[in-house]
Short mmCIF file of C-alpha atoms and ligand atoms in Angstrom, two decimals:
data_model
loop_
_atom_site.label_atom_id
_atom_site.label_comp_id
_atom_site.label_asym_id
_atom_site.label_seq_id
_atom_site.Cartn_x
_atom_site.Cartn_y
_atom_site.Cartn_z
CA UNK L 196 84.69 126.94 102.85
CA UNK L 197 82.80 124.47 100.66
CA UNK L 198 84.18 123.94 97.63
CA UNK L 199 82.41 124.73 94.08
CA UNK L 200 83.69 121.43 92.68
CA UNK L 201 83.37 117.51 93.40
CA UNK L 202 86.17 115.56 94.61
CA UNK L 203 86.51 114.55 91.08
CA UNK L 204 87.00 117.93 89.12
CA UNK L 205 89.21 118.64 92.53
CA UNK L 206 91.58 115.74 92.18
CA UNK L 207 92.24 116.21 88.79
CA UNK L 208 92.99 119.63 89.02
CA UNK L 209 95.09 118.77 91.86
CA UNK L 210 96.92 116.14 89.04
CA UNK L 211 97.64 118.98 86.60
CA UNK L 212 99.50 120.80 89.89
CA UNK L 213 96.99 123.26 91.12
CA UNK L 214 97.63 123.84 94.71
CA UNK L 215 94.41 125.55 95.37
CA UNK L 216 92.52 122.73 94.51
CA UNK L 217 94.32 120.37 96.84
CA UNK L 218 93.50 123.19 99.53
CA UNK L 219 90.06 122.82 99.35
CA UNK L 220 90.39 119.40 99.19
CA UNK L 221 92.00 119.68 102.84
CA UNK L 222 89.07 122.39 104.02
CA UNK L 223 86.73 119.52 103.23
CA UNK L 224 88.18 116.79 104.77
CA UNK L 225 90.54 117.90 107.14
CA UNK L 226 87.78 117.97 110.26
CA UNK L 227 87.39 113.78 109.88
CA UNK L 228 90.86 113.62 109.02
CA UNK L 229 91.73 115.49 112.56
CA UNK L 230 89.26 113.50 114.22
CA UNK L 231 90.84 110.53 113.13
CA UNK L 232 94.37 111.49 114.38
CA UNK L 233 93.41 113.18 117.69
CA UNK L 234 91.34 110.27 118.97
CA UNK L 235 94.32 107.91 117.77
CA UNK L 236 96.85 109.67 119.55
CA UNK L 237 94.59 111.84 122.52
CA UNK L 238 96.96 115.18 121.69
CA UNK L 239 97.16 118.06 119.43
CA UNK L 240 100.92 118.27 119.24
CA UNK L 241 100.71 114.33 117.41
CA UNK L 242 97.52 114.71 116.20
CA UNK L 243 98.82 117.50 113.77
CA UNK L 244 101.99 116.41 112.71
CA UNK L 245 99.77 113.26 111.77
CA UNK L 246 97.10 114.80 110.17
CA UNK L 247 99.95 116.78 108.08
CA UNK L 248 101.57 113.68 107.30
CA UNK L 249 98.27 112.55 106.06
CA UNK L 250 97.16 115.28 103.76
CA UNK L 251 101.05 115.43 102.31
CA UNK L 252 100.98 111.18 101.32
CA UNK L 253 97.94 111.96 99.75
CA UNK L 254 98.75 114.75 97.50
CA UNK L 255 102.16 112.35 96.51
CA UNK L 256 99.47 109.68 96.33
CA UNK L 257 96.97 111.43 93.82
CA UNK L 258 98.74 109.81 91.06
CA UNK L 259 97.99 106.69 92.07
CA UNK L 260 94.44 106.96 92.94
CA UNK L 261 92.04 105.55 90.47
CA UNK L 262 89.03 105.75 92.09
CA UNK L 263 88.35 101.91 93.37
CA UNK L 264 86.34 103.55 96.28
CA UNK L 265 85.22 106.51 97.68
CA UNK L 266 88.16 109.38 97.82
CA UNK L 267 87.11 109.66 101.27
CA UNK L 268 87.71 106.20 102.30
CA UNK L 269 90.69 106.90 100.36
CA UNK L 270 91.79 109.90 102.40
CA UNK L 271 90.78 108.06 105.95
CA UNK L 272 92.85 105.09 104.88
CA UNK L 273 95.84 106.61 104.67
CA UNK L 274 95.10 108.51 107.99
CA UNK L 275 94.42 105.46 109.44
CA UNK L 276 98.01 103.50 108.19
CA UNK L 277 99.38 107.08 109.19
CA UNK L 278 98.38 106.92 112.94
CA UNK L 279 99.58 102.93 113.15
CA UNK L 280 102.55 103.57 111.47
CA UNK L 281 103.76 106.31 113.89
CA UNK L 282 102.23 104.65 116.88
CA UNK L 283 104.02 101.73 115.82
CA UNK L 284 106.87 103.18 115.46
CA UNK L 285 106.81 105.19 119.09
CA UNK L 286 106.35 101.89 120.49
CA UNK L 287 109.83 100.98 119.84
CA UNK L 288 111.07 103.82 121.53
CA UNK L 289 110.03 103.22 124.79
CA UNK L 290 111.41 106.52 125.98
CA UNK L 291 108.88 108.67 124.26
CA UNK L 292 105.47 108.40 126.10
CA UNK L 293 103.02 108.94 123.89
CA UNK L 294 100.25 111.70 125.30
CA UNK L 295 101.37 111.94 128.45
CA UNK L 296 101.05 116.03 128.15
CA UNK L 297 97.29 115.50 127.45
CA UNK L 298 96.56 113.20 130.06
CA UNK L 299 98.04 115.62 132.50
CA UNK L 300 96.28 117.61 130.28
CA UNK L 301 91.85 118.55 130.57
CA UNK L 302 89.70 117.85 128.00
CA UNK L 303 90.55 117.85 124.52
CA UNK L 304 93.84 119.70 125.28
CA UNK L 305 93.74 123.35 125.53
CA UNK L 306 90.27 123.52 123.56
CA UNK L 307 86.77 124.42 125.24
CA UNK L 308 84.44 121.38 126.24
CA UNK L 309 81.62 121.11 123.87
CA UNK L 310 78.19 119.82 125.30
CA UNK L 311 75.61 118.46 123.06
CA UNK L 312 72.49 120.72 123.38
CA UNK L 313 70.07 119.11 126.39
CA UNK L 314 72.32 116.86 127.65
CA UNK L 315 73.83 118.92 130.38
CA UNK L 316 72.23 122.33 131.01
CA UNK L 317 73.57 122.81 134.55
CA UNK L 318 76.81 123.42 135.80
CA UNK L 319 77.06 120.28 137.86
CA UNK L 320 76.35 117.87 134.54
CA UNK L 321 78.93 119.72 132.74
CA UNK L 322 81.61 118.65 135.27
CA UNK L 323 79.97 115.41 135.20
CA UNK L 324 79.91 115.29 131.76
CA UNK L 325 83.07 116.42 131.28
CA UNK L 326 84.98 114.15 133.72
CA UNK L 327 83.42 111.36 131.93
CA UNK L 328 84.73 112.33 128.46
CA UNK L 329 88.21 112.27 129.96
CA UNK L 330 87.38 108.53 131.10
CA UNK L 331 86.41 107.33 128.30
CA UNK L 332 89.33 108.92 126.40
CA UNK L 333 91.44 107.85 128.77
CA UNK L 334 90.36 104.34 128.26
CA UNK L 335 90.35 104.41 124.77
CA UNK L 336 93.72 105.16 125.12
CA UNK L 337 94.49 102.06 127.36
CA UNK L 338 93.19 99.27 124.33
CA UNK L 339 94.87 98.43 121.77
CA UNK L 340 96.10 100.45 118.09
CA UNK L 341 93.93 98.16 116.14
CA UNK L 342 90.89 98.58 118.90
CA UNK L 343 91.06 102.28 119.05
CA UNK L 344 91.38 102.59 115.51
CA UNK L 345 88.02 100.64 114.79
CA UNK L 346 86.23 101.65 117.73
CA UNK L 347 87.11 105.59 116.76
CA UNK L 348 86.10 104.99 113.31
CA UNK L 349 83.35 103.08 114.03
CA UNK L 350 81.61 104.64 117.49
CA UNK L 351 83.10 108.20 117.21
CA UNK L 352 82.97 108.77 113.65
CA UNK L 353 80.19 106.73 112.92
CA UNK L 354 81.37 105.14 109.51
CA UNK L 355 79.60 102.03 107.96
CA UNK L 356 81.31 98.84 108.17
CA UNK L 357 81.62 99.01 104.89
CA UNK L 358 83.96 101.89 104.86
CA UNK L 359 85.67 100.57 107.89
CA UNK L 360 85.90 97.20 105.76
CA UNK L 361 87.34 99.34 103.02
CA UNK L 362 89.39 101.75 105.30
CA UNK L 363 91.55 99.01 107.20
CA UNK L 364 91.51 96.62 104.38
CA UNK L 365 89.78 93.62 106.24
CA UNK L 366 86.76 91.85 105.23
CA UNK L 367 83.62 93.05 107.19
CA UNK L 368 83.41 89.75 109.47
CA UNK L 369 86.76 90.89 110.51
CA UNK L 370 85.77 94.19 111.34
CA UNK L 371 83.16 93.09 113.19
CA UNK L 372 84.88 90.82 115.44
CA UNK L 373 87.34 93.19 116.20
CA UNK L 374 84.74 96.14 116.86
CA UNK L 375 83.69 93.39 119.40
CA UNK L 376 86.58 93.08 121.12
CA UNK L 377 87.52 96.30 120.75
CA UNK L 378 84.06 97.17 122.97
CA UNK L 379 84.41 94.48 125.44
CA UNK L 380 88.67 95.69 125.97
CA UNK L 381 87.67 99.03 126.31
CA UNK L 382 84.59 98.33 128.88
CA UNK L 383 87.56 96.52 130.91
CA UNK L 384 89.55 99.10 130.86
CA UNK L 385 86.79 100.91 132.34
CA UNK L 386 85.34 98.94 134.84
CA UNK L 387 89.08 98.20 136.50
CA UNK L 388 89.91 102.22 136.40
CA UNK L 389 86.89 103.73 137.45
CA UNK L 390 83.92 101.32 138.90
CA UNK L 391 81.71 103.66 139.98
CA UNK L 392 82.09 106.39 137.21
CA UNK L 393 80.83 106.34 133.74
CA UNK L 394 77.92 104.23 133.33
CA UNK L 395 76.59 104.24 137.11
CA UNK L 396 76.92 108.00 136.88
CA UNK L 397 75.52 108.80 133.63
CA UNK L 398 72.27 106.35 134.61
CA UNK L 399 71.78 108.37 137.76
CA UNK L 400 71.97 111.64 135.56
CA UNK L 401 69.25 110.68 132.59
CA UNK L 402 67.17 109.71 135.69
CA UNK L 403 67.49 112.89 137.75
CA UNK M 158 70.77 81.65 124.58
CA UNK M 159 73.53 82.31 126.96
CA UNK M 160 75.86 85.03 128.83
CA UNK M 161 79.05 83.36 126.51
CA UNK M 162 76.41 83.97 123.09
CA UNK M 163 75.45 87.70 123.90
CA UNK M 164 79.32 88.22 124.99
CA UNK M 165 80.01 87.21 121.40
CA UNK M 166 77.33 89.22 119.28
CA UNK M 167 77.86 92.21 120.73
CA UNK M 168 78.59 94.07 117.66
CA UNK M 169 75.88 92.73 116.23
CA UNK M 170 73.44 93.74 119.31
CA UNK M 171 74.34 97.26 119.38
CA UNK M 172 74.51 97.51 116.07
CA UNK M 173 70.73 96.68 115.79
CA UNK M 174 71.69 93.27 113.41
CA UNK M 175 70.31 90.90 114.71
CA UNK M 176 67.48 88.69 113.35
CA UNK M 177 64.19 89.11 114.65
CA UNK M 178 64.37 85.38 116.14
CA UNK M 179 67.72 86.55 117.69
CA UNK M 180 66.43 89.65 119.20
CA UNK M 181 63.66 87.94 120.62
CA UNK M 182 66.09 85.55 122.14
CA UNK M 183 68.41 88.28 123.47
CA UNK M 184 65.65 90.03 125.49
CA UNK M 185 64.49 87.48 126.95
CA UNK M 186 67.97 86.20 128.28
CA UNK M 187 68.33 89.84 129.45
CA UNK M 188 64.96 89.70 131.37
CA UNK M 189 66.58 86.80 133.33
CA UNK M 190 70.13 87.78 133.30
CA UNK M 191 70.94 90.54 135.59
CA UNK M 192 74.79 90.03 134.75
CA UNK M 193 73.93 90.43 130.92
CA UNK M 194 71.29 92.98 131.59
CA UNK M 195 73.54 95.37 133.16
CA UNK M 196 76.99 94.74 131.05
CA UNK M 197 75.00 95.23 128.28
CA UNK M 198 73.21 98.72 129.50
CA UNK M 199 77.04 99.64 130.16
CA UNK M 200 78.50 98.62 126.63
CA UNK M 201 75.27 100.79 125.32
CA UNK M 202 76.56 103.72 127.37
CA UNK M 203 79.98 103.57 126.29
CA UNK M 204 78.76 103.72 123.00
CA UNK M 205 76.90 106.77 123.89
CA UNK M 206 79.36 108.48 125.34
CA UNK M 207 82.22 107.80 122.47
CA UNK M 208 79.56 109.41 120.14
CA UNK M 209 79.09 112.26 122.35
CA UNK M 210 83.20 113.20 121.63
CA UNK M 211 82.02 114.55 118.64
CA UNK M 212 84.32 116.53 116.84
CA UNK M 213 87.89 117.45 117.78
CA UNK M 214 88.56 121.59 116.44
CA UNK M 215 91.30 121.29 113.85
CA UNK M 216 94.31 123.90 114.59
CA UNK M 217 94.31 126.85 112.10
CA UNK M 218 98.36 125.90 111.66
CA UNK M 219 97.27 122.36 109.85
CA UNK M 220 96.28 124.05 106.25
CA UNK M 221 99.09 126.65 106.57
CA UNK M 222 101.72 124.01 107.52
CA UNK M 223 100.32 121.75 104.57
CA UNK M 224 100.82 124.58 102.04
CA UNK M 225 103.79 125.57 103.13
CA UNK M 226 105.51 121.57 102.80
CA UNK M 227 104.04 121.47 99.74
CA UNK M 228 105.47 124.60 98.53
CA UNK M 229 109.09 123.76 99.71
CA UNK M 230 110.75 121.80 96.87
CA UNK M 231 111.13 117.96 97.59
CA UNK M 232 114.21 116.60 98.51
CA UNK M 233 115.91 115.02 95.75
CA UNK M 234 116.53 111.24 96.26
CA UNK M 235 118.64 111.56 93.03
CA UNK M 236 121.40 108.86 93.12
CA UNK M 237 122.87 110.33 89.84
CA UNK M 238 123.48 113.16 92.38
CA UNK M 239 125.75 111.37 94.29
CA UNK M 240 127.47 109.21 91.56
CA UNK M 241 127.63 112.09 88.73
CA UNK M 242 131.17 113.78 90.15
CA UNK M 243 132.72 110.26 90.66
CA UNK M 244 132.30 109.64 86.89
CA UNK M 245 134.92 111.28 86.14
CA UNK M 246 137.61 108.97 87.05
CA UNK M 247 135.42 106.22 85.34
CA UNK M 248 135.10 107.95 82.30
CA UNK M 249 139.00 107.94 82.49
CA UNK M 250 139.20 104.09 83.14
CA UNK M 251 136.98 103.37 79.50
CA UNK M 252 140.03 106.13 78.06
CA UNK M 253 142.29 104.46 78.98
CA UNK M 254 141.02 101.21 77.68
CA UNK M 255 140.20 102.84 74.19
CA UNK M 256 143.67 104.69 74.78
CA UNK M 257 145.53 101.14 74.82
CA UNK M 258 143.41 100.16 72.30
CA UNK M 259 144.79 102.45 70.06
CA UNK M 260 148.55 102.51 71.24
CA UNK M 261 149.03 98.44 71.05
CA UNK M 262 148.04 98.03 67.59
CA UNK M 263 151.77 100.18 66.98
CA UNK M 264 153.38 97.98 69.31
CA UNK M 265 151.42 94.92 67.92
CA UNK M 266 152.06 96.18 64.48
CA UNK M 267 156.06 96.14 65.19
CA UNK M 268 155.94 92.67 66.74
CA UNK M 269 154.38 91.30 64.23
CA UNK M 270 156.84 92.22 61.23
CA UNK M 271 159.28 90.67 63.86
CA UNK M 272 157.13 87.43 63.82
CA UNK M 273 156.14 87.26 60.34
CA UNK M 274 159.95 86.05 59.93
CA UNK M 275 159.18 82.88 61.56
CA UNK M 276 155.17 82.78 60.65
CA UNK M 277 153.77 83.09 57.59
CA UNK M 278 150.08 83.82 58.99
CA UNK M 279 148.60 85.79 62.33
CA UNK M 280 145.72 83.85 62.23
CA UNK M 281 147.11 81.14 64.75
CA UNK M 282 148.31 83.75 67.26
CA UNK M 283 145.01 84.88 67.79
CA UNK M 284 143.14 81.62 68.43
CA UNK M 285 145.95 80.81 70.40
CA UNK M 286 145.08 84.04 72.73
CA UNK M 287 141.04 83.32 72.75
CA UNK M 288 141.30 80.98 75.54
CA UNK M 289 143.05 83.30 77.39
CA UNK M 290 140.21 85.81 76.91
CA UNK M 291 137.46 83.11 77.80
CA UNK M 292 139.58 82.93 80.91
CA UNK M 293 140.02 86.44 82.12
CA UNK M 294 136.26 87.63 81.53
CA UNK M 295 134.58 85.38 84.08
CA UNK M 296 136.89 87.00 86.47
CA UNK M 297 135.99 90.59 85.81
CA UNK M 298 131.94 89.25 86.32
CA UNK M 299 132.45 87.28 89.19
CA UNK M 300 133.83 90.58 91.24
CA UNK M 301 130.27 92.58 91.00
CA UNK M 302 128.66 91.41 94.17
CA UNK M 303 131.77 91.50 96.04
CA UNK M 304 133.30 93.24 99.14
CA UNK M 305 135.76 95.97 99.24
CA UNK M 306 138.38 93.52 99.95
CA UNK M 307 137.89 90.99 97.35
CA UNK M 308 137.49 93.91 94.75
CA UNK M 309 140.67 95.14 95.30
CA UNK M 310 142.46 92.00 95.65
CA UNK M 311 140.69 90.83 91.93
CA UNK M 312 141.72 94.01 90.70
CA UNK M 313 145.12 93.32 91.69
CA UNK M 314 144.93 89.87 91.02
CA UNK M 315 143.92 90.80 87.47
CA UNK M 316 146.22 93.59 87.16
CA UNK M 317 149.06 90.41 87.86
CA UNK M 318 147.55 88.46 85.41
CA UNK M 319 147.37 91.52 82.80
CA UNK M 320 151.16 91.92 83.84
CA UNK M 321 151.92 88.30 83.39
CA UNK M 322 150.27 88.29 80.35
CA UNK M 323 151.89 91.19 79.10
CA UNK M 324 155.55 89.30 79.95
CA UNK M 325 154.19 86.22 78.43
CA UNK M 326 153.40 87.77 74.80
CA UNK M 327 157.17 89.76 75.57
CA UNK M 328 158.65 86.41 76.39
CA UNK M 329 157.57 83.95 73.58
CA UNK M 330 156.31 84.59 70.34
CA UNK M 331 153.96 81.73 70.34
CA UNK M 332 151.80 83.27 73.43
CA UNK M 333 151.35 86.77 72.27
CA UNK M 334 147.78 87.98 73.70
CA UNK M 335 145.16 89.55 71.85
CA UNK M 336 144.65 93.63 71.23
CA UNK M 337 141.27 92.86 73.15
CA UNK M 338 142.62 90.72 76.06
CA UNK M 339 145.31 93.25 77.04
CA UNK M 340 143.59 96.62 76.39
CA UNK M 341 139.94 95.50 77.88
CA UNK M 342 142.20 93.51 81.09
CA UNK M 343 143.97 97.32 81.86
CA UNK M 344 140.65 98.84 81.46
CA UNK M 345 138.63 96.54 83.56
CA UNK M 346 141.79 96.75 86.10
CA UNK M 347 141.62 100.57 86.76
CA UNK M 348 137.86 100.17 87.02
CA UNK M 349 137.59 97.92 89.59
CA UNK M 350 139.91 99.78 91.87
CA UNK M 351 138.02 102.98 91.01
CA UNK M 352 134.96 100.67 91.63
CA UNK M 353 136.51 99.66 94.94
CA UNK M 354 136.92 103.13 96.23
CA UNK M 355 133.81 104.65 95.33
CA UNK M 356 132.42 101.96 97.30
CA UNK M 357 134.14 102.64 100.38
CA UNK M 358 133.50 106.72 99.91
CA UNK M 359 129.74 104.94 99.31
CA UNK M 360 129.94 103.18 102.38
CA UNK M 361 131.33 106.18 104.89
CA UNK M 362 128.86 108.62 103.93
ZN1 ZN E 703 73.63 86.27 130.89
#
């Protein structure tokens, strides 16, 4: 899977039309890119056709990339404008409810639950653990495009503000306001849906 | 130090960037503050648990569906594509320009041995017919940015003229047109209607 080459031999092989090239490009980025489009739209069916959309802009987009910043940041930019763009654009067709299927849905659509090693090693936390996952997607699909987007690239994917900076083309003051707001919208969201649930529940569970 | 301060540096708080003054500051506002205290342990805890999603397992379909768009051939947004056939007709219109061109001169020719009679030079004649050329060119411009309508009625309106023209220089001696003005006029006439119905076809597909 990992690829022999750096992103720069890669891209310019990918230039001079080598297909293969642009494949491993995609084997090495394609986990953040997915990431990126599944928490922005909370199911696979979008997340996909997204994260498709995505890889194909950026091979028509090679041309055109000089190397200003990172080719990541590069790659996660355009996934970013992707997912607004096409959330955007559902928006004004109010017919089409956007993840409706996966909240109906259980975790992470059709895919197992994964547990982070200690934090739930009985069968009780996993529920637990699990139905708080669904919250907290849930919610952060209640705030905002622009408060999802920083708070998944941000919180979830754990990139500096920096990249973020670099990523939604805003200066970092106004990524951190917004990754401020974003928190304190998405903590509403919580606290109206479910008062009792996430934090109360995961404080009783680090205690017992 | 106040509920409305820590409210505001959240980011900034959780993020671990605050000054050492600041921090300082912040706990002890939180030692006092239940409110604080506990909205902040919650914010923490949301933070936790958005970091605990981890990652999301990519589809196998996502690499074979991205090498198989990229192997299909793109769609050609080729405009020649659609305008190449319909330059036929066009091609015809500059013919028959170059066509009449080449034909008046004969006619031309003929007239003037018939006006030579009464003038001794052809020189006049033709700065006689310049004005009329200065007058009929502004016409064929001013149509580009037009609607269907207004093509075809300048079209028609300069196929009159062309008409008129053509009486005129049949008429009187003195008003005979240019080569240029007639044979460019005819040409410029046939292309705007062509112009005119390519537009429409344009339009309706
Ligand atoms: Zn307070």
């Amino acid at each position: 899977m990992l690829s022999a080459y750096d992103d720069g031999e890669l891209i310019s092989k990918c230039k001079q039309g080598d297909t293969d090239a642009f494949g491993q490009l995609v084997d090495k980025y394609q986990q953040r890119v997915y990431n990126i489009t599944f928490r922005m739209t909370n199911n696979h069916e979008d997340a996909l056709d997204l994260a498709q959309e995505s890889f194909l802009r950026v091979y028509r987009a090679l041309a055109s990339f000089k190397g200003e910043s990172a080719f990541s940041t590069w790659i996660f930019r355009i996934a970013s404008n992707v997912c607004l763009d096409k959330l955007r654009q559902k928006k004004r067709q109010p017919h089409i409810v956007l993840s409706m299927d996966s909240l109906m849905a259980g975790e992470e659509g059709d895919y197992p639950i994964e547990i982070s090693a200690g934090e739930a090693s009985n069968p009780e936390q996993h529920l637990l653990q699990g139905e708080m996952r669904r919250e907290i997607r849930q919610a952060l699909n209640a705030v905002s495009d622009e408060h999802r987007l920083v708070l998944v690239l941000r919180d979830i994917e754990g990139y500096s503000y920096e990249e973020i900076a670099d990523m939604v083309g805003a200066n970092i003051g106004t990524i951190k306001s917004r990754l401020n707001r974003a928190r304190l919208a998405l903590r509403e969201v919580l606290t109206v849906r479910e008062p009792l649930t996430s934090s109360a529940r995961l404080r009783e569970q680090k205690g017992g | 130090m106040n509920c409305e301060w820590i409210t505001e540096h959240i980011c900034d708080m959780l993020g671990g960037l605050l000054t050492p003054e600041e921090h300082d500051a912040v706990q002890a506002h939180l030692n006092v503050c239940p409110e604080c205290s506990f909205f902040v342990s919650e914010l923490r805890q949301d933070m936790l648990l958005l970091q605990g999603l981890g990652d999301v397992p990519v589809p196998v379909d996502l690499k074979l569906r991205i090498a198989e768009a990229l192997a299909k051939p793109k769609p050609q947004k080729n405009p020649w594509r659609f305008f190449l056939p319909r330059f036929a007709p066009v091609a015809a219109a500059v013919l028959i320009s170059i066509l009449s061109i080449n034909t008046i001169p004969g006619y031309m020719a003929s007239r003037e041995q018939l006006t030579k009679e009464t003038q001794i030079d052809g020189a006049p004649r033709l700065q006689m017919a310049a004005p009329d050329q200065r007058g009929a060119d502004p016409e064929v411009e001013g149509t580009g940015n037009c609607t269907v309508t207004d093509t075809i009625n300048a079209g028609a309106k300069l196929g009159a003229a062309t008409e008129e023209l053509m009486t005129m220089s049949l008429a009187a001696d003195k008003t005979e047109p240019s080569l240029w003005v007639v044979s460019s006029a005819a040409g410029s006439t046939v292309l705007l209607l062509w112009g005119a119905v390519v537009y429409r076809w344009y339009k309706k597909v």
